[in-house]
Structures are given as structure tokens and as C-alpha cells.
Amino acid sequence: QKEVEQDPGPLSVPEGAIVSLNCTYSNSAFQYFMWYRQYSRKGPELLMYTYSSGNKEDGRFTAQVDKSSKYISLFIRDSQPSDSATYLCAITDSWGKFQFGAGTQVVVTP
Amino acid sequence: GAGVSQTPSNKVTEKGKYVELRCDPISGHTALYWYRQSLGQGPEFLIYFQGTGAADDSGLPNDRFFAVRPEGSVSTLKIQRTERGDSAVYLCASSPLIGDRGRGTGELFFGEGSRLTVL
């Protein structure tokens, strides 16, 4: 079993809808949680980073962590076609080995 | 440019050949990471350097894979006796470490990857 599980999608939503993404993890030692966005044939880029349970907002993006359930989420409000990409969760217990989920492909249709 | 640079961007080789992939990180970034990404999968950890030393090489799949960072900047990933299963995009990332405990920020700055195809 992988340490980080993420539904690969694809997830198709109409423009303006809320996109909901999530990951589960198995190791309770994980304490730093990140979401990366990856466009086709590009390297991933960091969207959100948090280390505590609860919500963190940044513009249209909200990251949510529930350490008791080992569950993390990313919400994208007012989705735009430019949000079409693959979204990767990444988790680490230290600043060395980051474990990535499989990535969820999101398609926002105009 | 100011970003992470990886060369070559594409490499096609034959089974059994030797391959070197180069990563030039962002200037001043202490940490450097190599990941491998297969189609439809997330990045898979290979190795992590702090400065010149490999801090964690637990992700290297076997002894055909080796990476160096002799001067604490540029890194080279070396693959011997390539196999078809080695075909993937090899991603390099660098990260600044902050504070006296070398704590990171969560931000890995990725290059665009080297796409390796083994025929």
C-alpha cells in the first residue's frame, strides 16, 4: 500500500464550479502537507503549504488538513479553464523525502 | 535564467547504454532532489542532497542508479545498463533551507525534467 493515496481522476467541472481534491495518508509521522500544480510537460509548482490541522486560504484556494483522519483536501473556488492541470498532494515528516500522490487531473470546461 | 535547469530535455537511448542527466539548481539552494515520474503517476523520490552529500538515497531503485553533487551545486544522475523500465521523466528540484536547524519551507522548485526513452 502506498503511503499517500490520491484519486487520479480525471475530474471534469464547468467553469465557475468548486473543485474538490483530496488525499489520504497512512503514516502519522507526516506533519508537513503541500499541494502542487503540474501543467502538461512542465515541472510541478507549489500552490499551498501547511503544517497544522485546519484550513488555510490563499485567494481562490483553500487547503484543509485533518491529522486525526489522515486526510487532506484542496478546494478551488470559481474555477477557471486555466486551472486545468494535474494537482499533486505532497507530504513529508522532515525536509528530505517528500512523498507525492499520484496526482488528480482536473479539466475545467468553459 | 533563475530557475532549475535540466539537460538534456529529451534523451533516447538503447537498452544497455549508459546515460547521464544533469541538473543545475537555483543558485544558493542547499537542497537538491531527484524524482522520477512515469506517465499518469506522481513523482517518485530517488535521492536527496544537502550540500555535497546524499542525505537520503533510499529511493534509488538499484545499483544501476547513482547520483553525485561534487561541489554542492550541479548534480548528475547516472544510469548504467539502461532498461526499458527506466523510461520516465526525471525531475530535479532544489530548495532553500532556512534557519539554524536547516528547516525547509515546503517549496521544491522543479525543473521541466529530462524525458528518458529506452528502446
CSV table of C-alpha atoms in Angstrom, one decimal:
chain,number,residue,atom,x,y,z
A,1,GLN,CA,0.0,0.0,0.0
A,2,LYS,CA,1.3,3.4,-0.9
A,3,GLU,CA,1.9,5.9,1.9
A,4,VAL,CA,-0.1,8.6,0.0
A,5,GLU,CA,-3.3,7.8,-1.9
A,6,GLN,CA,-4.9,10.1,-4.4
A,7,ASP,CA,-7.6,9.5,-6.9
A,8,PRO,CA,-6.1,10.1,-10.4
A,9,GLY,CA,-9.4,11.3,-11.9
A,10,PRO,CA,-9.9,12.9,-14.4
A,11,LEU,CA,-12.2,15.3,-12.7
A,12,SER,CA,-14.2,17.5,-15.1
A,13,VAL,CA,-16.1,20.5,-13.9
A,14,PRO,CA,-17.8,23.5,-15.6
A,15,GLU,CA,-16.2,26.9,-15.3
A,16,GLY,CA,-17.1,28.6,-12.0
A,17,ALA,CA,-17.7,25.4,-10.1
A,18,ILE,CA,-15.8,24.4,-6.9
A,19,VAL,CA,-13.1,21.8,-7.4
A,20,SER,CA,-12.6,19.4,-4.5
A,21,LEU,CA,-9.5,17.3,-4.3
A,22,ASN,CA,-8.2,15.0,-1.6
A,23,CYS,CA,-5.5,12.7,-0.4
A,24,THR,CA,-5.2,10.2,2.4
A,25,TYR,CA,-2.0,9.1,4.0
A,26,SER,CA,-1.0,6.2,6.3
A,27,ASN,CA,2.0,7.5,8.4
A,28,SER,CA,1.0,9.6,11.3
A,29,ALA,CA,4.6,11.0,11.4
A,30,PHE,CA,3.8,13.1,8.4
A,31,GLN,CA,3.4,16.7,9.6
A,32,TYR,CA,4.0,18.9,6.5
A,33,PHE,CA,1.4,19.0,3.8
A,34,MET,CA,1.6,20.6,0.4
A,35,TRP,CA,-0.3,20.9,-2.9
A,36,TYR,CA,1.5,21.2,-6.2
A,37,ARG,CA,0.0,22.0,-9.6
A,38,GLN,CA,1.6,20.5,-12.7
A,39,TYR,CA,0.8,21.6,-16.3
A,40,SER,CA,1.4,19.2,-19.1
A,41,ARG,CA,5.2,18.6,-19.8
A,42,LYS,CA,6.1,21.0,-17.0
A,43,GLY,CA,7.6,20.5,-13.5
A,44,PRO,CA,5.2,20.8,-10.5
A,45,GLU,CA,4.9,24.2,-8.8
A,46,LEU,CA,3.9,24.8,-5.2
A,47,LEU,CA,0.3,26.1,-4.6
A,48,MET,CA,-0.2,25.7,-0.9
A,49,TYR,CA,1.8,24.6,2.2
A,50,THR,CA,0.6,23.9,5.7
A,51,TYR,CA,1.8,22.0,8.8
A,52,SER,CA,-1.2,22.1,11.1
A,53,SER,CA,-4.7,20.7,11.1
A,54,GLY,CA,-7.3,23.2,10.0
A,55,ASN,CA,-7.9,25.4,7.0
A,56,LYS,CA,-5.5,27.7,5.1
A,57,GLU,CA,-6.8,30.1,2.4
A,58,ASP,CA,-4.9,31.8,-0.4
A,59,GLY,CA,-7.1,33.6,-2.9
A,60,ARG,CA,-9.4,31.0,-4.6
A,61,PHE,CA,-7.5,28.1,-3.0
A,62,THR,CA,-8.2,26.5,0.4
A,63,ALA,CA,-6.1,23.7,1.9
A,64,GLN,CA,-7.6,21.6,4.7
A,65,VAL,CA,-5.8,19.1,6.9
A,66,ASP,CA,-7.3,16.6,9.3
A,67,LYS,CA,-4.5,14.8,11.0
A,68,SER,CA,-6.8,12.7,13.1
A,69,SER,CA,-8.3,11.2,9.9
A,70,LYS,CA,-5.0,11.4,7.9
A,71,TYR,CA,-6.9,13.3,5.2
A,72,ILE,CA,-6.0,16.4,3.3
A,73,SER,CA,-8.1,18.4,0.8
A,74,LEU,CA,-7.7,21.2,-1.6
A,75,PHE,CA,-10.6,23.3,-2.8
A,76,ILE,CA,-10.6,25.7,-5.8
A,77,ARG,CA,-13.4,28.2,-5.9
A,78,ASP,CA,-14.7,29.9,-9.0
A,79,SER,CA,-12.7,27.5,-11.2
A,80,GLN,CA,-11.2,28.8,-14.5
A,81,PRO,CA,-10.1,26.9,-17.6
A,82,SER,CA,-6.6,28.0,-16.7
A,83,ASP,CA,-6.9,25.8,-13.6
A,84,SER,CA,-6.9,22.7,-15.8
A,85,ALA,CA,-3.9,20.8,-14.7
A,86,THR,CA,-2.8,17.9,-12.6
A,87,TYR,CA,-2.9,18.5,-8.8
A,88,LEU,CA,-0.4,16.6,-6.6
A,89,CYS,CA,-0.5,16.3,-2.9
A,90,ALA,CA,2.9,16.0,-1.2
A,91,ILE,CA,3.6,15.0,2.3
A,92,THR,CA,6.8,14.8,4.4
A,93,ASP,CA,7.8,14.1,8.0
A,94,SER,CA,11.1,16.0,7.5
A,95,TRP,CA,12.6,18.2,4.9
A,96,GLY,CA,14.1,15.4,3.0
A,97,LYS,CA,11.9,12.8,1.4
A,98,PHE,CA,8.7,14.3,0.1
A,99,GLN,CA,6.0,11.7,-0.8
A,100,PHE,CA,3.7,12.6,-3.7
A,101,GLY,CA,0.3,11.3,-4.5
A,102,ALA,CA,-0.4,10.0,-8.0
A,103,GLY,CA,-2.0,13.4,-9.0
A,104,THR,CA,-5.6,14.2,-9.9
A,105,GLN,CA,-6.2,15.5,-13.4
A,106,VAL,CA,-8.6,18.4,-13.4
A,107,VAL,CA,-10.4,19.7,-16.5
A,108,VAL,CA,-12.4,23.0,-16.3
A,109,THR,CA,-14.6,23.4,-19.3
A,110,PRO,CA,-15.7,26.9,-20.4
B,1,GLY,CA,17.5,32.1,-16.2
B,2,ALA,CA,16.8,31.9,-12.5
B,3,GLY,CA,15.1,28.6,-12.5
B,4,VAL,CA,16.2,24.9,-12.2
B,5,SER,CA,17.8,23.8,-15.5
B,6,GLN,CA,17.8,20.2,-16.6
B,7,THR,CA,19.7,18.8,-19.6
B,8,PRO,CA,19.0,17.1,-21.9
B,9,SER,CA,15.3,17.8,-22.1
B,10,ASN,CA,14.9,14.6,-24.1
B,11,LYS,CA,17.1,11.5,-24.4
B,12,VAL,CA,16.5,8.5,-26.4
B,13,THR,CA,18.9,5.6,-25.9
B,14,GLU,CA,19.1,1.9,-26.4
B,15,LYS,CA,18.8,-0.8,-23.8
B,16,GLY,CA,22.1,-1.4,-22.1
B,17,LYS,CA,23.6,2.0,-22.7
B,18,TYR,CA,24.8,4.5,-20.1
B,19,VAL,CA,23.0,7.8,-19.5
B,20,GLU,CA,23.8,10.9,-17.6
B,21,LEU,CA,21.2,13.6,-16.7
B,22,ARG,CA,22.3,16.9,-15.4
B,23,CYS,CA,20.6,19.3,-13.1
B,24,ASP,CA,21.6,22.9,-12.4
B,25,PRO,CA,19.7,24.2,-9.3
B,26,ILE,CA,18.8,27.7,-8.4
B,27,SER,CA,21.9,29.5,-7.1
B,28,GLY,CA,22.2,29.3,-3.3
B,29,HIS,CA,19.8,26.4,-2.8
B,30,THR,CA,21.3,23.9,-0.4
B,31,ALA,CA,19.0,21.0,-1.0
B,32,LEU,CA,18.6,19.2,-4.3
B,33,TYR,CA,16.3,16.4,-5.1
B,34,TRP,CA,15.9,13.8,-7.9
B,35,TYR,CA,12.4,12.4,-8.7
B,36,ARG,CA,11.2,10.0,-11.4
B,37,GLN,CA,7.7,10.4,-12.9
B,38,SER,CA,6.1,7.8,-15.1
B,39,LEU,CA,3.0,8.6,-17.2
B,40,GLY,CA,-0.1,9.1,-15.1
B,41,GLN,CA,1.9,8.8,-11.8
B,42,GLY,CA,3.1,11.3,-9.2
B,43,PRO,CA,6.8,12.0,-8.8
B,44,GLU,CA,8.7,9.1,-7.1
B,45,PHE,CA,11.5,10.0,-4.8
B,46,LEU,CA,15.0,8.9,-5.8
B,47,ILE,CA,17.6,10.8,-3.8
B,48,TYR,CA,18.1,14.0,-1.8
B,49,PHE,CA,21.3,16.0,-1.3
B,50,GLN,CA,22.1,18.5,1.4
B,51,GLY,CA,25.2,20.3,0.1
B,52,THR,CA,27.6,17.8,-1.4
B,53,GLY,CA,26.4,14.7,0.5
B,54,ALA,CA,23.5,12.4,-0.3
B,55,ALA,CA,21.3,12.8,2.8
B,56,ASP,CA,18.8,10.1,1.7
B,57,ASP,CA,19.3,7.8,-1.3
B,58,SER,CA,16.7,5.3,-0.2
B,59,GLY,CA,14.6,5.8,-3.4
B,60,LEU,CA,17.3,4.7,-5.9
B,61,PRO,CA,15.8,1.5,-7.3
B,62,ASN,CA,19.1,-0.5,-7.7
B,63,ASP,CA,22.8,-0.1,-8.1
B,64,ARG,CA,22.5,0.9,-11.7
B,65,PHE,CA,21.4,4.3,-10.5
B,66,PHE,CA,23.9,6.7,-9.0
B,67,ALA,CA,23.9,10.5,-8.4
B,68,VAL,CA,26.6,13.0,-7.5
B,69,ARG,CA,26.8,16.6,-6.5
B,70,PRO,CA,30.6,17.2,-6.1
B,71,GLU,CA,30.6,20.9,-5.5
B,72,GLY,CA,27.2,21.3,-3.8
B,73,SER,CA,25.6,22.9,-6.9
B,74,VAL,CA,25.2,21.0,-10.2
B,75,SER,CA,24.1,17.3,-9.8
B,76,THR,CA,24.3,14.5,-12.3
B,77,LEU,CA,22.1,11.4,-12.2
B,78,LYS,CA,23.9,8.4,-13.8
B,79,ILE,CA,22.1,5.3,-15.0
B,80,GLN,CA,24.1,2.3,-16.1
B,81,ARG,CA,22.9,-0.6,-18.4
B,82,THR,CA,19.6,1.1,-19.0
B,83,GLU,CA,16.5,-0.9,-19.2
B,84,ARG,CA,13.1,-0.2,-20.9
B,85,GLY,CA,11.6,0.2,-17.5
B,86,ASP,CA,13.8,3.2,-16.8
B,87,SER,CA,11.8,5.2,-19.3
B,88,ALA,CA,10.3,8.1,-17.5
B,89,VAL,CA,10.6,11.8,-16.9
B,90,TYR,CA,13.4,12.5,-14.4
B,91,LEU,CA,12.7,15.6,-12.4
B,92,CYS,CA,15.2,17.6,-10.4
B,93,ALA,CA,14.2,20.1,-7.8
B,94,SER,CA,16.1,22.4,-5.5
B,95,SER,CA,15.0,24.1,-2.2
B,96,PRO,CA,16.4,26.7,0.1
B,97,LEU,CA,16.9,25.7,3.7
B,98,ILE,CA,16.3,28.3,6.3
B,99,GLY,CA,17.1,28.7,10.0
B,100,ASP,CA,19.9,27.1,12.0
B,101,ARG,CA,18.1,23.8,12.0
B,102,GLY,CA,18.0,23.7,8.2
B,103,ARG,CA,14.3,23.6,8.2
B,104,GLY,CA,12.7,23.8,4.7
B,105,THR,CA,9.8,25.9,3.5
B,106,GLY,CA,7.9,23.2,1.7
B,107,GLU,CA,8.7,24.6,-1.6
B,108,LEU,CA,10.5,22.5,-4.1
B,109,PHE,CA,11.4,24.4,-7.3
B,110,PHE,CA,11.3,21.9,-10.1
B,111,GLY,CA,12.9,21.9,-13.5
B,112,GLU,CA,11.0,20.8,-16.5
B,113,GLY,CA,12.5,17.4,-16.4
B,114,SER,CA,14.6,15.1,-18.7
B,115,ARG,CA,12.4,12.7,-20.7
B,116,LEU,CA,14.3,9.4,-21.0
B,117,THR,CA,13.2,6.8,-23.5
B,118,VAL,CA,15.0,3.5,-23.5
B,119,LEU,CA,14.3,1.5,-26.7
